[in-house]
Tab-separated table of C-alpha atoms and ligand atoms in Angstrom:
chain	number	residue	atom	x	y	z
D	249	UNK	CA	104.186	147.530	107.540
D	250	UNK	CA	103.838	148.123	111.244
D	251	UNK	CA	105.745	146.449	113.627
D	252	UNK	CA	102.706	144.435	115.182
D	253	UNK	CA	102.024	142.891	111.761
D	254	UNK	CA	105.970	141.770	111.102
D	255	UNK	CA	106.177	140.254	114.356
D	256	UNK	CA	103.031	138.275	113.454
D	257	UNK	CA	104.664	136.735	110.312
D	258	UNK	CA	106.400	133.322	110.143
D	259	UNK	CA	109.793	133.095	111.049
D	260	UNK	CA	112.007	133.567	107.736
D	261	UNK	CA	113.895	130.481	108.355
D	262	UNK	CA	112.325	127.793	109.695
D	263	UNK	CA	114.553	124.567	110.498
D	264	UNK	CA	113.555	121.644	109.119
D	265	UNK	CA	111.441	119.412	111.824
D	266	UNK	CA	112.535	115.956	113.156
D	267	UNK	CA	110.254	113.809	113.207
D	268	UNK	CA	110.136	111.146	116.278
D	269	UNK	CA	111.566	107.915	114.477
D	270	UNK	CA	107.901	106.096	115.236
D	271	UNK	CA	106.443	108.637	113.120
D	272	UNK	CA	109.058	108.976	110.360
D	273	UNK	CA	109.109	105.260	110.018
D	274	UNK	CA	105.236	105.202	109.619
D	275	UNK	CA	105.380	107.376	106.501
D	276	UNK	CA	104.138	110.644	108.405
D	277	UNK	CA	106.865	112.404	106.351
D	278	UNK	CA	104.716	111.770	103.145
D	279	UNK	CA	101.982	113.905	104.617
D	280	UNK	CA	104.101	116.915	106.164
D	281	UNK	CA	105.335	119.677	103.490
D	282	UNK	CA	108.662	121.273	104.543
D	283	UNK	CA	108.850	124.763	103.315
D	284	UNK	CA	110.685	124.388	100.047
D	285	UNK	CA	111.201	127.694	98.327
D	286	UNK	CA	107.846	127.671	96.505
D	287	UNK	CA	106.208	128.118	99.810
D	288	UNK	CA	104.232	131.701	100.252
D	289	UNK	CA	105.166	132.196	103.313
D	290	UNK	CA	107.947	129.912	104.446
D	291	UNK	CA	105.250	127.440	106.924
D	292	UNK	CA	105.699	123.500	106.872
D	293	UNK	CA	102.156	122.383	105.576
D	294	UNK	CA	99.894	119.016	106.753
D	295	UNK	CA	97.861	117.362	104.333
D	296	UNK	CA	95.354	115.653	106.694
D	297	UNK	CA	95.060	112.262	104.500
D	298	UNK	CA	90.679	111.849	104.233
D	299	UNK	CA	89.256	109.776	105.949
D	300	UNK	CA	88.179	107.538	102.973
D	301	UNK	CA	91.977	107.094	102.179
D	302	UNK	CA	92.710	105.724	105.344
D	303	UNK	CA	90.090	104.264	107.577
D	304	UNK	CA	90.677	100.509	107.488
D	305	UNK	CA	95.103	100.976	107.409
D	306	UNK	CA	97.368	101.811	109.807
D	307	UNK	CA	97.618	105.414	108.524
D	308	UNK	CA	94.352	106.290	110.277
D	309	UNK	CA	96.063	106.095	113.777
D	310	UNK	CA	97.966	108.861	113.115
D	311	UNK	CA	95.157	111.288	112.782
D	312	UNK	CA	96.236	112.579	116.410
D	313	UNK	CA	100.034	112.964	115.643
D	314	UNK	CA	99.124	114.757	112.471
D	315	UNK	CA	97.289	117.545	114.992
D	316	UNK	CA	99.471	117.720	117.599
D	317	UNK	CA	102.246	118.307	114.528
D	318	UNK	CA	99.733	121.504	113.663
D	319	UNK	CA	100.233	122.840	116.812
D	320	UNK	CA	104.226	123.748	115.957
D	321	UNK	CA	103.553	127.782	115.352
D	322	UNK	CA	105.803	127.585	112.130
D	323	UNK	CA	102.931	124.508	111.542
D	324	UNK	CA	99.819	124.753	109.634
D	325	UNK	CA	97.604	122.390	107.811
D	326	UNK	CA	97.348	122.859	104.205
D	327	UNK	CA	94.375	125.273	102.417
D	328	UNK	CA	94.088	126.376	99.427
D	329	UNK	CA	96.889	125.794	96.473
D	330	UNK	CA	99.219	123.021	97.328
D	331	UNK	CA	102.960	124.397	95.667
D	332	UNK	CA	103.118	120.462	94.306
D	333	UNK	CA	100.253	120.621	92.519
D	334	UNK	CA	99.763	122.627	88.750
D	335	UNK	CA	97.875	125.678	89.946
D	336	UNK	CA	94.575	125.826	88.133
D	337	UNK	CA	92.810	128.517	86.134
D	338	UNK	CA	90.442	130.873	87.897
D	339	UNK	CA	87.498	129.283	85.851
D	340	UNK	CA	88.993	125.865	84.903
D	341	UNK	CA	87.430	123.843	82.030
D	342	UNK	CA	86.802	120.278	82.122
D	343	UNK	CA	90.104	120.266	79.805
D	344	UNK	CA	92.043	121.990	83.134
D	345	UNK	CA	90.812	119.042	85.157
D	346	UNK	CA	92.145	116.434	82.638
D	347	UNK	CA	95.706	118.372	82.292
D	348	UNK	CA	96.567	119.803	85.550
D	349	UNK	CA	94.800	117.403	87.699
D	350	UNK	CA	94.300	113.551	86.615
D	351	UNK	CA	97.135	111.038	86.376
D	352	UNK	CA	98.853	110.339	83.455
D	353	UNK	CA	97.567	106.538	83.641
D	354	UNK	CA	93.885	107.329	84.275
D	355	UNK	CA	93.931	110.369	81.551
D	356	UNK	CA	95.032	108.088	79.287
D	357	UNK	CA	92.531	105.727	80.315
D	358	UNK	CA	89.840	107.485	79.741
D	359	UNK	CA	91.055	109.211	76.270
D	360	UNK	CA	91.957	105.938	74.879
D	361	UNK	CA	88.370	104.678	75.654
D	362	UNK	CA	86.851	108.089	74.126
D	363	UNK	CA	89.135	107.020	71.094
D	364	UNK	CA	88.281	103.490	70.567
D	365	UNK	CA	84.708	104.750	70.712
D	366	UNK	CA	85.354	107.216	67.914
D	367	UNK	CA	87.354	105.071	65.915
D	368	UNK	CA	83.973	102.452	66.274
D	369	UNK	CA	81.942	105.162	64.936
D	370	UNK	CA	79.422	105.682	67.630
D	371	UNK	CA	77.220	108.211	68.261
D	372	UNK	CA	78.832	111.609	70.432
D	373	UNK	CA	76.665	110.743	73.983
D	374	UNK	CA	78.886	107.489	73.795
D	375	UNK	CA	82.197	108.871	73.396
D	376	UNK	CA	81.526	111.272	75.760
D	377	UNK	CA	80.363	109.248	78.121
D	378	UNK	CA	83.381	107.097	77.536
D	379	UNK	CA	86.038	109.997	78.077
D	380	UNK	CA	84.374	110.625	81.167
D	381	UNK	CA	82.852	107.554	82.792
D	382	UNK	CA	85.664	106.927	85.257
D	383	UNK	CA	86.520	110.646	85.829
D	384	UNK	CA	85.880	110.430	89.598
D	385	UNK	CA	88.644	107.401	89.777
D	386	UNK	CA	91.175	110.102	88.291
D	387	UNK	CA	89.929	112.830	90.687
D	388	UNK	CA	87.754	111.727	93.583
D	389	UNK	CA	87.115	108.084	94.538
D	390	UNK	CA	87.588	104.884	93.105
D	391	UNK	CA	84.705	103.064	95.176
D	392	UNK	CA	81.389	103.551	93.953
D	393	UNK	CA	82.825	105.984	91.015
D	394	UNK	CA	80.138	105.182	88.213
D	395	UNK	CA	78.031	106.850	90.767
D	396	UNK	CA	80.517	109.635	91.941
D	397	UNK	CA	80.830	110.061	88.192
D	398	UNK	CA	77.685	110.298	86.949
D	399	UNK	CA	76.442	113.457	89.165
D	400	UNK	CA	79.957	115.332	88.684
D	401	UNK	CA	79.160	115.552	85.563
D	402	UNK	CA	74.871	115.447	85.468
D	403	UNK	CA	74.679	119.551	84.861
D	404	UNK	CA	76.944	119.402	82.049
D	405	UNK	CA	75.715	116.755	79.930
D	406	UNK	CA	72.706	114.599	77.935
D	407	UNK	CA	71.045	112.722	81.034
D	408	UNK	CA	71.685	109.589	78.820
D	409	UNK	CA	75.303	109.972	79.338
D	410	UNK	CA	75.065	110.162	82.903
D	411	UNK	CA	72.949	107.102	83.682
D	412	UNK	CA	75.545	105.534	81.299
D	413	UNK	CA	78.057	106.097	83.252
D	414	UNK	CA	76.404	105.411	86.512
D	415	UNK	CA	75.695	102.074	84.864
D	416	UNK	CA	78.735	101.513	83.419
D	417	UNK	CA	80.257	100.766	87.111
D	418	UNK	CA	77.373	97.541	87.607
D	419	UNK	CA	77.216	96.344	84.053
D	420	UNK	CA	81.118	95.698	83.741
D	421	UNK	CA	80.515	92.503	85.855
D	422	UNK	CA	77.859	90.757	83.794
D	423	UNK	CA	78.913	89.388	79.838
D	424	UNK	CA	76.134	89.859	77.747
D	425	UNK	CA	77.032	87.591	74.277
D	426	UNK	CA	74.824	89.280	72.093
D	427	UNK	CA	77.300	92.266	71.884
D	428	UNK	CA	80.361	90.225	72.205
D	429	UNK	CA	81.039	91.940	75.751
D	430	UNK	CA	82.809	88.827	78.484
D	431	UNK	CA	84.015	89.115	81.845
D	432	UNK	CA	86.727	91.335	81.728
D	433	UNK	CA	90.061	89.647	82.229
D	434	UNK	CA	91.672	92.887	84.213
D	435	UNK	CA	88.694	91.682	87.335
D	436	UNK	CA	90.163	88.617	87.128
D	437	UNK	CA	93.858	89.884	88.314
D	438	UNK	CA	92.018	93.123	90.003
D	439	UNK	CA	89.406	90.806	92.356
D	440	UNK	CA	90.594	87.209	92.062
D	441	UNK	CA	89.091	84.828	89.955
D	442	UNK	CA	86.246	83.870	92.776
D	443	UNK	CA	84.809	87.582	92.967
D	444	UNK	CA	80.993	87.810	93.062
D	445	UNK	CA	79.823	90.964	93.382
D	446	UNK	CA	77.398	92.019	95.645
D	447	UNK	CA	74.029	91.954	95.448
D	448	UNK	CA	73.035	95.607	95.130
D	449	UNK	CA	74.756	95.006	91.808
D	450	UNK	CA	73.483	92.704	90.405
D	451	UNK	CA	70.000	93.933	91.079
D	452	UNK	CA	71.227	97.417	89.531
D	453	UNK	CA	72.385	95.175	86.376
D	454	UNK	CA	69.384	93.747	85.738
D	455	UNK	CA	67.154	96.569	86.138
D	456	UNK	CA	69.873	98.633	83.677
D	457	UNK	CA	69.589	96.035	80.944
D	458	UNK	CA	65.549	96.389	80.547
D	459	UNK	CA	66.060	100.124	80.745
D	460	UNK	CA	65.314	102.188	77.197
D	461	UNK	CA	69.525	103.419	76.942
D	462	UNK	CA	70.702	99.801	78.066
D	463	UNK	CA	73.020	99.583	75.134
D	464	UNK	CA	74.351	103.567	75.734
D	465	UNK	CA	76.054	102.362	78.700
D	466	UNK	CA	76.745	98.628	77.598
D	467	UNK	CA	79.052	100.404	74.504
D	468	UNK	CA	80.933	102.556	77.646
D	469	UNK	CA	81.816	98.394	78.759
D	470	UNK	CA	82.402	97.980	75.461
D	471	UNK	CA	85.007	100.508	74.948
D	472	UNK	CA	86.440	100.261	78.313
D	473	UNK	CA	89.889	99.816	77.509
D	474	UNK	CA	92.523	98.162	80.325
D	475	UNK	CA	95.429	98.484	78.114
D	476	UNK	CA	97.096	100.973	80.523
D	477	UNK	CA	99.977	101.046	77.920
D	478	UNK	CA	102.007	104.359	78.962
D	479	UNK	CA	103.634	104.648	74.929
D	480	UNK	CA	100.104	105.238	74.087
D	481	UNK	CA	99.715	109.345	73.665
D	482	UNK	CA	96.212	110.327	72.921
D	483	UNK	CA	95.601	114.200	73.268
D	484	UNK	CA	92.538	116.258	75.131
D	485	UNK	CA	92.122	117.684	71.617
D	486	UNK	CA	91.368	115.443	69.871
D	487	UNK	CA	87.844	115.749	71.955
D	488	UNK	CA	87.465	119.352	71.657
D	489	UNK	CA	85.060	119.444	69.331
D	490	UNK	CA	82.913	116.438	71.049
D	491	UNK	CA	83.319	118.569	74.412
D	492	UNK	CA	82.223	121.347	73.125
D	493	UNK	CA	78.468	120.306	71.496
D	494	UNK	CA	77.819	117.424	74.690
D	495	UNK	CA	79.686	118.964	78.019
D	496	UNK	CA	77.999	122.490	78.942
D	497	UNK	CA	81.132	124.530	80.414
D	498	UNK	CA	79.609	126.905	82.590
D	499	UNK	CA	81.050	130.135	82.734
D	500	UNK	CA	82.088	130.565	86.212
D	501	UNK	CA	84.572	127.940	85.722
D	502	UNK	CA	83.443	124.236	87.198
D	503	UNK	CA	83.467	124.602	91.078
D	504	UNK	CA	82.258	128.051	90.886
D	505	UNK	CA	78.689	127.993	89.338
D	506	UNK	CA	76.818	127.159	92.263
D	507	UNK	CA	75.632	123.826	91.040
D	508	UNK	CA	74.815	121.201	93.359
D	509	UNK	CA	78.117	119.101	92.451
D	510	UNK	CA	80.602	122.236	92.485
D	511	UNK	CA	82.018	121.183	95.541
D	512	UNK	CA	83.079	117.294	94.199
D	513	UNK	CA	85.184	119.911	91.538
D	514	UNK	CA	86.380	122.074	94.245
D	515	UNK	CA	87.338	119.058	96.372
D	516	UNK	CA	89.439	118.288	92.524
D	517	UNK	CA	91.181	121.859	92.569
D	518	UNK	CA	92.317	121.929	96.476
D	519	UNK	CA	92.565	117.876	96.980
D	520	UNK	CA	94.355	118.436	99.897
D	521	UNK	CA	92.540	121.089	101.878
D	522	UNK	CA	92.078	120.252	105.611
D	523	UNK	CA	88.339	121.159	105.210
E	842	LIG	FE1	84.781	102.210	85.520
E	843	LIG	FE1	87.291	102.357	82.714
């Protein structure tokens, strides 16, 4: 190595920063990786919170101290693997996603829902659309995530269990008797008990319920199970075979196949990348 490229390189050592006491005490620690051991090369790391995390809290002041932190030459903002995060296979699998990236609480959600739906003998597009119909709350975005949802997964599946799970997100709000399917008691704690939802959906609602795979998506509602009980262990493979015949894994790996959603699965495997 010549000497022009070692002088280049990080210090070896680098001394842990101290933080001006307005900052520490507004969480900006939380956001600022010291180099731990597992570090390549030794550099503190910023994870720029997004924008859709923050705007609306105090957290979105900070946007300028998190820059001027970046400008530290032992400083840069974080790209590519984050060291606390499983790394992930060169051409993950919708099973990768569900193991190395979503919570244990929204993994379990959605496997418990897939398993109801099983146990209820429906037909495959419904479980499937029930193990995935809030996969963009476990990786992405919780608001508008029947629609986030539904084109994450659109290349890989029936289009019937994508509009179900686009669906799923307007239909939850409105009982329909016939099916036994009421207001769901979790919106009552989640929203308050004087909630109304807007009107974009209820118009999407009522349009859904004259459409031809109405009852596709109603079952997702149906099966949409809020015990968040954390005893309950339900395993990806129990799906495998259901994955395999109604999600099309393309070979590249999901974020690499060129498809017009591989970047909402890139955005899964590097969460945290600055851009
Ligand atoms: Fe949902
Ligand atoms: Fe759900």
């Amino acid at each position: 190595m010549s000497e022009s490229t070692e002088t280049r390189r990080p210090a070896n050592r680098v001394l842990p920063h101290e933080l001006p006491a307005s900052l520490r005490d507004a969480g900006l620690g939380n956001w600022i990786r010291e180099p731990l051991d597992d570090a390549v090369d030794r550099r503190r790391r910023i994870i720029m919170p997004p924008a859709a995390a923050v705007m609306g809290t105090p957290a979105s002041a900070y946007q300028g101290a998190l820059l001027a932190e970046a400008r530290h030459p032992d400083t840069v903002f974080m790209m590519g693997d984050n060291p606390a995060l499983p790394a992930m296979p060169v051409r993950p699998t919708l099973r990768d996603f569900f193991r190395l990236r979503f919570s244990k609480i929204a993994r379990t959600h959605l496997l418990q829902s897939a398993r109801v739906a099983r146990e209820n003998g429906l037909d495959e597009k419904v479980i499937m659309a029930c193990l995935l119909h809030d996969i963009a709350i476990a990786g992405l975005l919780p608001a508008n995530h029947g629609y986030w949802g539904a084109q994450m997964v659109a290349p890989y599946v029936d289009e019937e269990v994508a509009w179900s799970i686009e669906k799923h997100e307007a239909l939850r709000y409105f009982p329909d008797e016939s099916v036994g399917y009421t207001y769901p008691e979790a919106y009552i704690d989640y929203f308050g008990p004087d909630y109304s939802p807007p009107e974009y959906i209820r118009q999407e609602a009522k349009a859904a319920r004259q459409h031809r795979w109405y009852m596709t998506s109603r079952l997702v509602t149906i099966n949409d199970i809020y015990s968040f009980d954390p005893n309950v262990v339900v395993d990806y493979d129990e799906f495998e075979d259901v994955v395999g015949r109604n999600f099309r894994q393309p070979e590249e790996g999901l974020g690499f196949d060129g498809s017009p959603v591989a970047h909402m699965w890139r955005t899964m495997i590097w969460p945290n990348n600055f851009l």
